[in-house]
GROMACS .gro file of N, CA and C in nm:
model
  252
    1UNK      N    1  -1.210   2.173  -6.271
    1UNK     CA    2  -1.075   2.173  -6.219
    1UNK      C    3  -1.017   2.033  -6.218
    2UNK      N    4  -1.091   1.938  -6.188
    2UNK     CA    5  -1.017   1.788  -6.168
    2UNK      C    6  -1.007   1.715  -6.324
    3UNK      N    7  -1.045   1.823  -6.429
    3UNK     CA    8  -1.056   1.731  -6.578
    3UNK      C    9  -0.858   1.740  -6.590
    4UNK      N   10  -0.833   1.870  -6.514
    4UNK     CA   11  -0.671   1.901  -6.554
    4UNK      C   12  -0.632   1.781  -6.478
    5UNK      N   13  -0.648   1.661  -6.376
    5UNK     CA   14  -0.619   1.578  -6.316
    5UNK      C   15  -0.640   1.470  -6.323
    6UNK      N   16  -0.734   1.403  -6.378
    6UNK     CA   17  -0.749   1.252  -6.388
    6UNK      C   18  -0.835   1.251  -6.526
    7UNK      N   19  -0.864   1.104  -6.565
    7UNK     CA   20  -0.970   1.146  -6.689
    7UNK      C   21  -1.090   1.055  -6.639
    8UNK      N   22  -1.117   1.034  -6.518
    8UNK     CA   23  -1.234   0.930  -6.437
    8UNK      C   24  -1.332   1.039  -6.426
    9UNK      N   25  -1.440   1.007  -6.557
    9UNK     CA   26  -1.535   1.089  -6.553
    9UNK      C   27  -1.621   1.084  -6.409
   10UNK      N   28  -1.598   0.960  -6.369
   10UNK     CA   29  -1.695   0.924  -6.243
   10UNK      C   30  -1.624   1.040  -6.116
   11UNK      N   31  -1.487   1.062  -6.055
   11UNK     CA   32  -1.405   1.114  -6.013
   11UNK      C   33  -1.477   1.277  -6.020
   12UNK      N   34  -1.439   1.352  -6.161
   12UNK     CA   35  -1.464   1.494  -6.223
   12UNK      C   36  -1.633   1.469  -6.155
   13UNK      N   37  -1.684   1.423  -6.202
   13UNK     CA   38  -1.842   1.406  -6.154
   13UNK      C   39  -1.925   1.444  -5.992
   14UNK      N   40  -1.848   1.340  -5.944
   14UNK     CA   41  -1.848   1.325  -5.807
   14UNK      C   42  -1.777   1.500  -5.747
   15UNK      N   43  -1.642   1.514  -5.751
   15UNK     CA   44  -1.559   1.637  -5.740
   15UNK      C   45  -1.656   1.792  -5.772
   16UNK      N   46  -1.754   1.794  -5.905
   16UNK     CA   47  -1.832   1.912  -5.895
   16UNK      C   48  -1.925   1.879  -5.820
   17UNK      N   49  -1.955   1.775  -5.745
   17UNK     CA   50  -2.075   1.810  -5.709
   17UNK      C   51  -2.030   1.802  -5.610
   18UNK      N   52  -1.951   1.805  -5.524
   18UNK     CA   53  -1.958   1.772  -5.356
   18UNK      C   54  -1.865   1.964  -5.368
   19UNK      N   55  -1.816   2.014  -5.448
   19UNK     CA   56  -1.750   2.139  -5.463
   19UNK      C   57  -1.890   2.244  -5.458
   20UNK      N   58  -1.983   2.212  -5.527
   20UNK     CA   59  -2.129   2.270  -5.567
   20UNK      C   60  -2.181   2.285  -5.449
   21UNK      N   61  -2.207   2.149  -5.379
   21UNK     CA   62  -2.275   2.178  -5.249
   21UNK      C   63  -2.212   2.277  -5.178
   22UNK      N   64  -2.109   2.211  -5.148
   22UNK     CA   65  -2.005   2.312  -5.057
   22UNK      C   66  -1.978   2.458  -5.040
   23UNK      N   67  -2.000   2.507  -5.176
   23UNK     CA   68  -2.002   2.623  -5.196
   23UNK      C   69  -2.179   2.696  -5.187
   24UNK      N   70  -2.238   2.626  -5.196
   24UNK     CA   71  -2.353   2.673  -5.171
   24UNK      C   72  -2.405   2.679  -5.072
   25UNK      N   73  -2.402   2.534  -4.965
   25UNK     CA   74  -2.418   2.554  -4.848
   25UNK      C   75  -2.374   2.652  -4.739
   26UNK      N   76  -2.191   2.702  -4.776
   26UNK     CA   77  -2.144   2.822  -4.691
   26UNK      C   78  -2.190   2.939  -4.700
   27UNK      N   79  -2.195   2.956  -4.857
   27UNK     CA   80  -2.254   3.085  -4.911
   27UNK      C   81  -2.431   3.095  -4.804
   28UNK      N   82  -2.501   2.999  -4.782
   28UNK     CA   83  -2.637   3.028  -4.760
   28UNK      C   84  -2.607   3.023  -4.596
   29UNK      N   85  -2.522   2.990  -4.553
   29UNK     CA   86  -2.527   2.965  -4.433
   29UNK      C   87  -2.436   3.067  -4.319
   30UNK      N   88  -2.339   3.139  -4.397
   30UNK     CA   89  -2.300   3.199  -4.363
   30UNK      C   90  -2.349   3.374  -4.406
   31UNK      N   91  -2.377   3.353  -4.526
   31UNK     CA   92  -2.401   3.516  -4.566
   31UNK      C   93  -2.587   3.548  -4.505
   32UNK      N   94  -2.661   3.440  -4.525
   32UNK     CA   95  -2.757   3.507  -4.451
   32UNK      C   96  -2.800   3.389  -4.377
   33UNK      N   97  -2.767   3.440  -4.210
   33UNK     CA   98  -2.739   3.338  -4.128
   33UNK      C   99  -2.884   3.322  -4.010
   34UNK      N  100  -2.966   3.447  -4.046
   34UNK     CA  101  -3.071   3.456  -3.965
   34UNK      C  102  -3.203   3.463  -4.100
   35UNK      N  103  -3.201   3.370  -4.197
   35UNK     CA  104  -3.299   3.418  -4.280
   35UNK      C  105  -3.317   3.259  -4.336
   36UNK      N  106  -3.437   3.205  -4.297
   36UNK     CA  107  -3.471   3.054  -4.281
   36UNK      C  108  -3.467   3.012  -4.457
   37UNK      N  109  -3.418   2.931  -4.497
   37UNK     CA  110  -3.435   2.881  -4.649
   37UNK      C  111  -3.526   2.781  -4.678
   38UNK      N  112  -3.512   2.785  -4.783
   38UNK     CA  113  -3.677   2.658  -4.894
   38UNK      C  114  -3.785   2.605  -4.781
   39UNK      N  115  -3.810   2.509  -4.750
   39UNK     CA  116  -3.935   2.435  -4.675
   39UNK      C  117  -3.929   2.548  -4.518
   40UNK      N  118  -3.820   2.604  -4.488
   40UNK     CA  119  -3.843   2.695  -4.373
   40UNK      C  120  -3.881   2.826  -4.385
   41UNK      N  121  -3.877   2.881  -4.541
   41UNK     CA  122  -3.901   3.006  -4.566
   41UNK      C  123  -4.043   3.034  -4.461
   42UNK      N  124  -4.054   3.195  -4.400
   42UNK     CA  125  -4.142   3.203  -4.390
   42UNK      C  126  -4.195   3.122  -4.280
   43UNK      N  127  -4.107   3.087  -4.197
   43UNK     CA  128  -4.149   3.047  -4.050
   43UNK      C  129  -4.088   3.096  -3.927
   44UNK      N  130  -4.094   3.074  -3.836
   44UNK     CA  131  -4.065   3.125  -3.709
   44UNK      C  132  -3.907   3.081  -3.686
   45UNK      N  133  -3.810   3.116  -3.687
   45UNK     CA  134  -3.673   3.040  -3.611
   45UNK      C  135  -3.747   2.977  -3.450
   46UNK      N  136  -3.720   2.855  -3.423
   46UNK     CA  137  -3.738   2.790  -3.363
   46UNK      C  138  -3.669   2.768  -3.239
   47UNK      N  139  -3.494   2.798  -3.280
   47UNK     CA  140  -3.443   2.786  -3.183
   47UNK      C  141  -3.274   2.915  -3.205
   48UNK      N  142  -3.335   2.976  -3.166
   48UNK     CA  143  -3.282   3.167  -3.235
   48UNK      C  144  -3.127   3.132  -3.138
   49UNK      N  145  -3.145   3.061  -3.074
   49UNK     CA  146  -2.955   3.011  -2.974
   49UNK      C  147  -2.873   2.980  -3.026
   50UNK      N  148  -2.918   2.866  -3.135
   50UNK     CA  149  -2.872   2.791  -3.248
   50UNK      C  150  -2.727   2.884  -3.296
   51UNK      N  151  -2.881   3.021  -3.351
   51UNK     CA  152  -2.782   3.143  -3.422
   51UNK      C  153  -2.679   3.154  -3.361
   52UNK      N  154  -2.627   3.160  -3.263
   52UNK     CA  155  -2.519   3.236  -3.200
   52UNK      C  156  -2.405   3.108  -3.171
   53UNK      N  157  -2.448   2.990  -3.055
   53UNK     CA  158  -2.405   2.836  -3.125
   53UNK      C  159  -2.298   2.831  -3.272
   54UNK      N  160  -2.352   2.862  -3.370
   54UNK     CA  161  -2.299   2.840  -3.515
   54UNK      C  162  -2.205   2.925  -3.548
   55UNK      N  163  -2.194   3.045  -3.475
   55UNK     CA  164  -2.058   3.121  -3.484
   55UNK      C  165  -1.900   3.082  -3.422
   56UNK      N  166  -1.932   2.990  -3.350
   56UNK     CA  167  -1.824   2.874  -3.312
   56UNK      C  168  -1.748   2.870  -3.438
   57UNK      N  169  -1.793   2.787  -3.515
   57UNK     CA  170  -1.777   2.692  -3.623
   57UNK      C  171  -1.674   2.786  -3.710
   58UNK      N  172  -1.727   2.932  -3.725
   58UNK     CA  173  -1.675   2.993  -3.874
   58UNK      C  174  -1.513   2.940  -3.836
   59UNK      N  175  -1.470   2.950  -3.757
   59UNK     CA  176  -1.286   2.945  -3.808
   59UNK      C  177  -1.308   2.784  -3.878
   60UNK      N  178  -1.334   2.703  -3.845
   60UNK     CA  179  -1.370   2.571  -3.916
   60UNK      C  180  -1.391   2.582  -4.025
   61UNK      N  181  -1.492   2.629  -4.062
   61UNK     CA  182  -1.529   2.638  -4.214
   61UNK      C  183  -1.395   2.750  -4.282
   62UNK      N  184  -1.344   2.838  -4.179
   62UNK     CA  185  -1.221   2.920  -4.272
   62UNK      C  186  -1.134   2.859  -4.329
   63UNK      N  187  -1.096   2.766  -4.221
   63UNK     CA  188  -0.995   2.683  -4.253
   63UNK      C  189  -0.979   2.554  -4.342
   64UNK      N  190  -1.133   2.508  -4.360
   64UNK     CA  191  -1.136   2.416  -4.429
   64UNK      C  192  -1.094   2.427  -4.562
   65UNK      N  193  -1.220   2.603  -4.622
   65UNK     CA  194  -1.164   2.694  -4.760
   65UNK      C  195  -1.043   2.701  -4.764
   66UNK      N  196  -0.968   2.757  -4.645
   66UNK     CA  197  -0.810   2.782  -4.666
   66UNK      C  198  -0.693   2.651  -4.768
   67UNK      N  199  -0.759   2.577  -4.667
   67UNK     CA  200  -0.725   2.418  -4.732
   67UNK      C  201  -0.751   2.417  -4.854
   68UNK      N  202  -0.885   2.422  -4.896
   68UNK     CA  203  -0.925   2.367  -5.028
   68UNK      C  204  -0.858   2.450  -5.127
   69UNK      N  205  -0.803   2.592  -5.100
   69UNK     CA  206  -0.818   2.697  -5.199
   69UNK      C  207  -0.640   2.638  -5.229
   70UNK      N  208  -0.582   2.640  -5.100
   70UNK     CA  209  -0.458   2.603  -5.113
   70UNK      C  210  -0.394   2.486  -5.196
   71UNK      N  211  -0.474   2.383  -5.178
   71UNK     CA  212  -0.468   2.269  -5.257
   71UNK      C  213  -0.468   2.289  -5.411
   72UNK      N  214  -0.581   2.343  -5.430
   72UNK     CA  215  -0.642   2.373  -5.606
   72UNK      C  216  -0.489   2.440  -5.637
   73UNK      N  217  -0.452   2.586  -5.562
   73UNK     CA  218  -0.318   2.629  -5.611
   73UNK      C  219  -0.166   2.524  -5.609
   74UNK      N  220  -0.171   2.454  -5.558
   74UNK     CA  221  -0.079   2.377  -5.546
   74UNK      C  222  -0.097   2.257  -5.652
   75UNK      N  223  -0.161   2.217  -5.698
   75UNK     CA  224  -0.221   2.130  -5.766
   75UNK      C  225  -0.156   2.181  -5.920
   76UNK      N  226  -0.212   2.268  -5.903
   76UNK     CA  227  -0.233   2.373  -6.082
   76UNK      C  228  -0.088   2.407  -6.110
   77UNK      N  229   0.004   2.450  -5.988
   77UNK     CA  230   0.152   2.454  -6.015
   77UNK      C  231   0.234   2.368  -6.043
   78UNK      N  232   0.170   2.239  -6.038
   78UNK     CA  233   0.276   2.140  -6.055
   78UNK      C  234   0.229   2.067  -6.195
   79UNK      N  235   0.338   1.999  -6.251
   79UNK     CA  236   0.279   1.907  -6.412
   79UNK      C  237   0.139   1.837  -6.355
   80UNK      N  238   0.081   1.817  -6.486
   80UNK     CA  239  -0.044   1.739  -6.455
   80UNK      C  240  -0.123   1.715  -6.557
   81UNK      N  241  -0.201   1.577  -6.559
   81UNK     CA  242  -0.191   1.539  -6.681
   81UNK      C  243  -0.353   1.482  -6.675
   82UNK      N  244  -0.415   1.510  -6.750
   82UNK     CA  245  -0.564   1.481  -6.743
   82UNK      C  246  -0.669   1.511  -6.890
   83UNK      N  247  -0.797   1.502  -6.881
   83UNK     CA  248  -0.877   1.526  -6.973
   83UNK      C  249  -0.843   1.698  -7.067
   84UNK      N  250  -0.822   1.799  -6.929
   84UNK     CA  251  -0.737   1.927  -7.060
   84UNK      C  252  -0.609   1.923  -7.032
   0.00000   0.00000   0.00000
């Protein structure tokens, strides 16, 4: 998405990968929220309060997507001039 925006390969670079995490981390953290991942697979939840604690957050993380998704559309509607 950021090649339509700048041509700073360093920029596009940086941009998939902090997008990569981001999307991976919600996806694992939100869709299975009681099911421990990599070095925790396969252990005890430790502190099972946590779980419930972290449901705070979702409008946070809604809103953050809301943002991001909004941006990308706003972005893409206007001229713009980059690597495509």
């Amino acid at each position: 998405m950021l090649a339509n925006f700048t041509g700073n390969y360093l920029f596009i670079a940086l941009g998939a990968l902090g997008f990569t995490v981001g999307t991976i981390e919600t996806y694992k953290t939100f869709f299975f929220p009681s099911k421990p991942r990599g070095k925790f697979a396969g252990k005890e939840i430790r502190y099972p309060e946590m779980l419930k604690k972290r449901q705070h957050f979702v409008p946070v993380f809604a809103g953050i997507w809301i943002i991001v998704i909004t941006m990308i559309v706003v972005a893409f509607t206007r001229p713009h001039n980059g690597l495509l």
